[in-house]
Amino acid sequence: MYPENFRYTKEHEWVRVDGAIGTVGITNHAQNELGDIVYVDLPKPGTQVSQGGTLGSVESVKAVSDIYAPVSGEVTEVNTVLADAPEKLNADPHGEAWLVKIKLGTPGEFEKLMSAADYQAYIGAEK
Amino acid sequence: MITKVRAHLSQNEPLIFERSSPGKIGYQLPELDVPAVDAVQMLGTENVRAEIRGFPEVSEVETIRHFTRLSTWNYAIDYGMYPLGSCTMKYNPRVNELVARIDGLAWAHPYQPDALAQGSMEVMARLEAALAEITGMDAVTLQPAAGAHGELTGILMIRKLLEKRGNPRKKILIPDSAHGTNPASAVIAGYAVQPVPSSTTGALDVGILERIVDEDVAALMLTNPNTLGVFEHDILRIADVVHAKGALLYMDGANMNALMGMARPGDFGVDALHLNLHKTFSTPHGGGGPGAGPVAVKKELEPYLPAPRLKRSGKKWAWEYQRKHSIGRVRAYYGSFGVLVRALAYILAHGGPGLRNVTIDAVLNANYLRKKLEPHFELPYTAPNMHEVVFSDERQAKRGVRTGDFAKRLIDYGFHPYTVSFPLIVHGALMIEPTETEGKRELDHFIEAMVSIAEEVEKEPEIVLTAPHGTRTSRVDEVTAARKPVLRWK
Amino acid sequence: MRYLPKSDSERREMLDACGVGSAEDLFSHLPEAVRLKRPLDLAPGISEYEIVQYFRDRAAENANGYASFLGAGVYSHFQPVLVDTVVSRGEFLTAYTPYQAEIAQGTLMAIFEFQTMICQLTGMDVANASMYDGSTALAEAAMMAVRATGKGRLLVARSVHPEYREVLRTYAHNQRLPVEEFGYLADAGMLDSEDLEAKIDGLTGAVIVQSPNFFGIVDRVKEAAEIAHRAGALLIVVFTEAVSLGILEPVAEADIVAGELQSFAISPSYGGPFAGIIGTREKFIRQMPGRLVGQTTDTRGNRAFCLTLATREQHIRREKATSNICTNQALIALMATVFMTVYGKQGLRQLAEQNLAKAHYLAGRVKPRFCGKFFNEFVARAPGKTPDAINKALLRRKIIGGLPLARFYPELADSMLLCATEMSHRKDMDAVGEIFA
C-alpha cells in the first residue's frame, strides 16, 4: 500500500525524489480520513516553501485540512488534473493525484522523514 | 415504531423561472399623478437597461401557490421540536410578529427627526435596560445584527480599551469547544487565536489557562455554560487569572437560556458578552436570519461602545454621536429594530419571574432527556449539565453508524436532527437542547424515537445508514454540489 | 405561563425521573458565589393585550400619517400584501437554517431563486444568500477584494453613503487596511476621476463607488472601472436603492457588487433588520463570505438544493474563514424574493419608471443642486433658507422633508437630500415646492 521509495510525514504527506525534484502528495490514510474530496487549493509555480510550512489545503464537504510541505524548496509544477477532478485524490493519492513538484532546497531533509514501515506503524498506533 | 408522523402528499413545484411566461403579471401600480418621463432622456441611453433577462413573470395566484408549496417542504418549530444544541429553538410568539408590524414602528425612518421617533427610542432604551439587568452588566449596545457581529463588536471594544492602556496585545484565547464564529471574529478584529484545551471533565483546564495567560493575551473568549452544557465551576478563578494579567473576559452568551434569573455574567467576572436575541429571546430564525447580537459591557468598556448612543435629555431621548472613544459604527443606522421589538415583547410577556421559570424549565427538560437517553448513548462528560446535553456516537459507531446517519433517521421519526458533530471535543457528538417550550409529550416522543433508532442500529443498521426514507428528498449529493457548484438558474 | 407547555403533574413526573425533589435542585451544583440572590429587577409579565397596547403607545409617539421625502439609504415603497402572507407562514418564519437539506427544501429553493434574481438584476455571475445589510456587505466585499488581490489599500468615493464608509473604516482599521477617500465634482455630484487617478497606486486592492450614489446621481462607474483595473485593483460597486436596478443598466465592469435590498418590501423599521447582498464573478466564488445554496440531486436522481461551499465559512474554517458571518438574513431575503416575483420583469421596470417620474416632477418644483443625472433622489437648496427652517415649515404641513446634509458633508450644509418614490403624492411635492420657493 505505501510505496517503499516514498518518505512520509506525521501530517500524512508523502514525498518521492527523482534527482533534484521531489514529488509531493497526501497519503491514502489522509484521503480516507477526509472522505470525498471536493476541492484542492495549491500554490502557484515559483512559490518558495519551507519544510513544515503550509503548502495548501484539501477540502471535503465538511472539513478542510492543511497540507504541509514535507521538504523545502521551490514549487516547479502543480498538478492541474485536480482542479477539474478532485475526486482523483480519493482514487489514486499515491499516483495520478500527486499535488506538486518541488525543486529541493535543503539537502538531507528527505532522508530524515519516516519510511513506509515507520509510517504504517505510526498510523496503526494513531487508531 | 414511528408515531409522530405519517406519509402525506406534498405538491411538486418547479423554480419560479420555470413557471414564468412573457406577459404574465402579478402586480398593479396606481396611475401616475405626475407626468411620465422618458427614461433615456433622464438617465442617458447608456444607463438604461433593455430588460431584466430571465426575471420571473407570473400571476398572483402562481406566486402564492409557488411559495406555499415550497413552505410545505420545510420542518419548523410550529411543527415540532428542534433538539438543536446551542440553537435554543424555542417557540416564536405571534404577538411579537403583530407588534413589530404596527405602522408607527414599522414605517419609522431612521433619519426622521428625533422628536418624531421617541417611541422607537423608548423601545430601544427599555430593551437596553432589561438586557443589562438580566446579564448584570452596566451598558448595552443594540447595534450588532447577529451574534457573530456582536462578538466582533465586543472584541473591538476590548482592543480599544487595551490600546488606550498602551498595548492592544496580540492574541485571544479560545477554548477548543468554542463555536466557529469565536475564532473567526477574533481574526477579523486583528488578533491571533490560541486554543485552550478542555480538561477531562469537559470544563476549561484552569491549570493550563494559568500557564498560558500572559501579557500578550488580550482576552479569553468563553461560553458559559460551555458547549457541553456544563457550567464552568471555576469561573471566578478563571476571571481572576485573566484579569491578573491585564486581560479581559469575553463571554459568548449563546447559552444564556441556562442562566436567566439564576446567575448573571456580570456577577461572575465577565467584562463583555453578546446575546443572541434569536436564541434566548425567541425572535424567529426565519430559515437562517435575521437575528440580532446585542453586546453588554461593564462600565470600563462603556466609552468604546459603537456610536451613536441613546441619551436622556430632559423628558426626551436623543442620539449622541459625539463619542470620542467609540470604536465607530459596526453597521448603518441603529440596529435591527424589528428584531429588538420582538425581543422586548418577549421580555415583557415573561417579566423577571417568568424569565427565571424559562431557565428552570429549559434545564429540567434537558436533564429529563439526559436521564432517559443515558442508558442508550455514550455520555463522554458526566458533569451536571444545564440546558443542553452532549452524547457521543461511540456505541453506535461500533455498528458502523455515525451521529450524522443517526440524525438522518431521526427525520423519518418526524423530528429535526440534533446538532451533529459539534462540539469538536466530542468525537461524533450528538448535541441536544430541547428548550423550555417543549412539553412532556413532545419530549417523550423524542426519547421514543431516539431509543427506537438505537435499536435499529443494533438490529438493522442499513435502514439508518440510508435514511431518511420518508422525506420528499432523499439524501442529497453534497459532494457534487461542492465539486461542481451550480449557484443559480440559467 | 402560556409559552411553557407543562402541567404541574407532568413537571412532577419529570422531576421524579431526574431523581430530584424540585427543579431548583438541578441548579445546586452552581457555585454559591455566582448564584443570583434576588429576583431580577424587571416588571412582572403582562398579558398579550397589554403587550400590544404598550407597543401601540410607542408607535403613537412616532410619526404617524406624515408624508416623507427621506431616502438616504432607506426608502419608502409599496409592500405587496403577498410578501407578508408568505413570510408569516410558520414553515418559513419558524424554520431553522437549512443545514438538513431533506427537510428544508422550501427555504433552500427560495434562496436559490433569490441568488438567481440578484444575479439577473446586477449582472453578476454569482450572488450569496445575503449579508446583514448593505453597509456590512460593503465591508465584507472590501475584505474579499483584499483577499483576492493580496493588496490591502482601499479607495472609496466620498459619494458613497457616509454611514457605509464609517462601517468600512471600522472593519478595515482592525485589519490594518488603509482607507482613503476620493472626492466628487461640485457641479455634477459625480465622482472625481482625476482625484481617483491621482490617489490610486499599485498597492490598491479595491476602488469602491456607489451608483446611484448617496446624492442620487447615476455615477460614472465605467471611468472608475477603467482606472481601477489599470492599476490592478478590483472595482466594487455599491447600491442602496434596489429599485434603481429595475431601470439602470448593471455595471458590467464591476468585480464585486454590494448592496441593500430594503427597498424590496422591507419595512424601514427604524433602520433594520435589512438584507445586504454580495454578487461577484465566477473566479471569486471561493473568496465570497456568507451562505451559498447550490443545486444538486438526491439519491433518487431528483433535483434538490443544499448549502454548499461551506468550507469557506466560520463553522468549518474557523479562524481562517472568509468571514465570521453565520447568519444570512433568510426571512428578509425571502421578502425580497416574493417582492421580485410579484413585480416581475415588467413590474420592476414600471416601478422604477414611476420613481423616476415622481422625483423628476419634484425636481421641477425644487431645483437640483447637481447637474448629474439622478434616479429618485437629488440634492437641493433654497436660497436664503436653511434646511432646518424648510423642514420645520414642512412639518407643520405634516410632511417630513429631506435629510439635511450638514452632518455628513459640511460643504453642503445649506442643502438637503430629497427622495420621491411611487408613494409620493403630487400635492405633497407641490407643498415642498412652495416652501422651497
Short mmCIF file of N, CA and C in Angstrom, two decimals, chain B residues 335-388:
data_model
loop_
_atom_site.label_atom_id
_atom_site.label_comp_id
_atom_site.label_asym_id
_atom_site.label_seq_id
_atom_site.Cartn_x
_atom_site.Cartn_y
_atom_site.Cartn_z
N GLY B 335 -29.61 49.58 14.57
CA GLY B 335 -29.74 48.18 14.98
C GLY B 335 -30.88 47.54 14.23
N SER B 336 -31.04 46.22 14.41
CA SER B 336 -32.14 45.51 13.73
C SER B 336 -33.41 45.72 14.53
N PHE B 337 -33.95 46.92 14.43
CA PHE B 337 -35.03 47.38 15.30
C PHE B 337 -36.21 46.40 15.34
N GLY B 338 -36.58 45.88 14.19
CA GLY B 338 -37.72 44.95 14.14
C GLY B 338 -37.48 43.72 15.01
N VAL B 339 -36.23 43.28 15.09
CA VAL B 339 -35.89 42.13 15.93
C VAL B 339 -35.91 42.56 17.39
N LEU B 340 -35.44 43.77 17.66
CA LEU B 340 -35.42 44.29 19.02
C LEU B 340 -36.83 44.39 19.60
N VAL B 341 -37.78 44.81 18.78
CA VAL B 341 -39.18 44.88 19.22
C VAL B 341 -39.66 43.52 19.69
N ARG B 342 -39.37 42.51 18.90
CA ARG B 342 -39.81 41.15 19.25
C ARG B 342 -39.18 40.68 20.56
N ALA B 343 -37.90 40.98 20.73
CA ALA B 343 -37.23 40.55 21.96
C ALA B 343 -37.82 41.27 23.17
N LEU B 344 -38.12 42.55 23.03
CA LEU B 344 -38.71 43.29 24.15
C LEU B 344 -40.10 42.75 24.47
N ALA B 345 -40.86 42.46 23.43
CA ALA B 345 -42.20 41.89 23.64
C ALA B 345 -42.10 40.59 24.44
N TYR B 346 -41.08 39.79 24.12
CA TYR B 346 -40.85 38.51 24.82
C TYR B 346 -40.54 38.76 26.30
N ILE B 347 -39.67 39.73 26.54
CA ILE B 347 -39.29 40.05 27.92
C ILE B 347 -40.49 40.59 28.70
N LEU B 348 -41.29 41.44 28.05
CA LEU B 348 -42.48 41.99 28.72
C LEU B 348 -43.47 40.88 29.07
N ALA B 349 -43.58 39.89 28.18
CA ALA B 349 -44.52 38.79 28.41
C ALA B 349 -44.13 37.98 29.65
N HIS B 350 -42.82 37.83 29.86
CA HIS B 350 -42.36 36.98 30.97
C HIS B 350 -42.12 37.75 32.24
N GLY B 351 -41.51 38.91 32.12
CA GLY B 351 -41.10 39.61 33.34
C GLY B 351 -40.00 38.85 34.05
N GLY B 352 -39.54 39.39 35.16
CA GLY B 352 -38.44 38.78 35.90
C GLY B 352 -38.69 37.34 36.30
N PRO B 353 -39.77 37.08 37.05
CA PRO B 353 -40.03 35.71 37.50
C PRO B 353 -40.23 34.77 36.31
N GLY B 354 -40.85 35.28 35.25
CA GLY B 354 -41.11 34.46 34.07
C GLY B 354 -39.84 33.99 33.40
N LEU B 355 -38.86 34.89 33.30
CA LEU B 355 -37.60 34.51 32.66
C LEU B 355 -36.88 33.46 33.49
N ARG B 356 -36.97 33.59 34.79
CA ARG B 356 -36.36 32.59 35.67
C ARG B 356 -37.02 31.23 35.47
N ASN B 357 -38.33 31.24 35.31
CA ASN B 357 -39.03 29.97 35.05
C ASN B 357 -38.65 29.37 33.70
N VAL B 358 -38.39 30.24 32.74
CA VAL B 358 -37.92 29.77 31.42
C VAL B 358 -36.64 28.96 31.61
N THR B 359 -35.70 29.54 32.33
CA THR B 359 -34.42 28.87 32.57
C THR B 359 -34.61 27.56 33.33
N ILE B 360 -35.46 27.59 34.34
CA ILE B 360 -35.69 26.39 35.13
C ILE B 360 -36.26 25.26 34.25
N ASP B 361 -37.25 25.59 33.46
CA ASP B 361 -37.84 24.55 32.61
C ASP B 361 -36.89 24.08 31.52
N ALA B 362 -36.05 25.00 31.02
CA ALA B 362 -35.08 24.62 29.99
C ALA B 362 -34.11 23.58 30.56
N VAL B 363 -33.66 23.83 31.78
CA VAL B 363 -32.71 22.92 32.43
C VAL B 363 -33.41 21.60 32.81
N LEU B 364 -34.64 21.69 33.27
CA LEU B 364 -35.39 20.48 33.61
C LEU B 364 -35.57 19.60 32.38
N ASN B 365 -35.98 20.21 31.27
CA ASN B 365 -36.19 19.44 30.04
C ASN B 365 -34.91 18.73 29.60
N ALA B 366 -33.79 19.44 29.64
CA ALA B 366 -32.54 18.84 29.18
C ALA B 366 -32.12 17.70 30.11
N ASN B 367 -32.33 17.88 31.40
CA ASN B 367 -31.95 16.83 32.34
C ASN B 367 -32.84 15.61 32.21
N TYR B 368 -34.10 15.84 31.93
CA TYR B 368 -35.03 14.74 31.69
C TYR B 368 -34.57 13.91 30.49
N LEU B 369 -34.19 14.59 29.43
CA LEU B 369 -33.70 13.87 28.25
C LEU B 369 -32.43 13.11 28.57
N ARG B 370 -31.55 13.76 29.33
CA ARG B 370 -30.31 13.08 29.68
C ARG B 370 -30.59 11.77 30.43
N LYS B 371 -31.45 11.87 31.44
CA LYS B 371 -31.77 10.70 32.25
C LYS B 371 -32.32 9.56 31.39
N LYS B 372 -33.20 9.90 30.48
CA LYS B 372 -33.88 8.88 29.68
C LYS B 372 -33.00 8.33 28.55
N LEU B 373 -32.03 9.12 28.10
CA LEU B 373 -31.21 8.68 26.97
C LEU B 373 -29.89 8.07 27.41
N GLU B 374 -29.47 8.38 28.65
CA GLU B 374 -28.20 7.86 29.17
C GLU B 374 -28.01 6.36 29.01
N PRO B 375 -29.06 5.55 29.25
CA PRO B 375 -28.87 4.10 29.11
C PRO B 375 -28.51 3.68 27.67
N HIS B 376 -28.79 4.51 26.71
CA HIS B 376 -28.64 4.08 25.32
C HIS B 376 -27.49 4.74 24.57
N PHE B 377 -26.97 5.83 25.10
CA PHE B 377 -25.93 6.58 24.40
C PHE B 377 -24.78 6.87 25.32
N GLU B 378 -23.59 6.93 24.72
CA GLU B 378 -22.39 7.22 25.47
C GLU B 378 -22.39 8.67 25.92
N LEU B 379 -22.19 8.90 27.21
CA LEU B 379 -22.11 10.26 27.74
C LEU B 379 -20.66 10.54 28.10
N PRO B 380 -19.94 11.25 27.25
CA PRO B 380 -18.50 11.40 27.47
C PRO B 380 -18.14 12.24 28.70
N TYR B 381 -19.01 13.19 29.03
CA TYR B 381 -18.73 14.05 30.19
C TYR B 381 -19.89 13.95 31.16
N THR B 382 -19.58 13.55 32.38
CA THR B 382 -20.68 13.25 33.30
C THR B 382 -21.00 14.37 34.28
N ALA B 383 -20.35 15.51 34.11
CA ALA B 383 -20.65 16.65 35.00
C ALA B 383 -22.12 17.03 34.85
N PRO B 384 -22.70 17.69 35.87
CA PRO B 384 -24.09 18.11 35.74
C PRO B 384 -24.24 19.03 34.52
N ASN B 385 -25.25 18.76 33.71
CA ASN B 385 -25.45 19.62 32.55
C ASN B 385 -26.62 20.56 32.84
N MET B 386 -26.65 21.64 32.11
CA MET B 386 -27.72 22.61 32.30
C MET B 386 -28.77 22.45 31.21
N HIS B 387 -28.83 23.38 30.25
CA HIS B 387 -29.94 23.41 29.29
C HIS B 387 -29.71 22.52 28.09
N GLU B 388 -28.54 21.92 27.99
CA GLU B 388 -28.28 21.03 26.86
C GLU B 388 -27.39 19.88 27.33
#
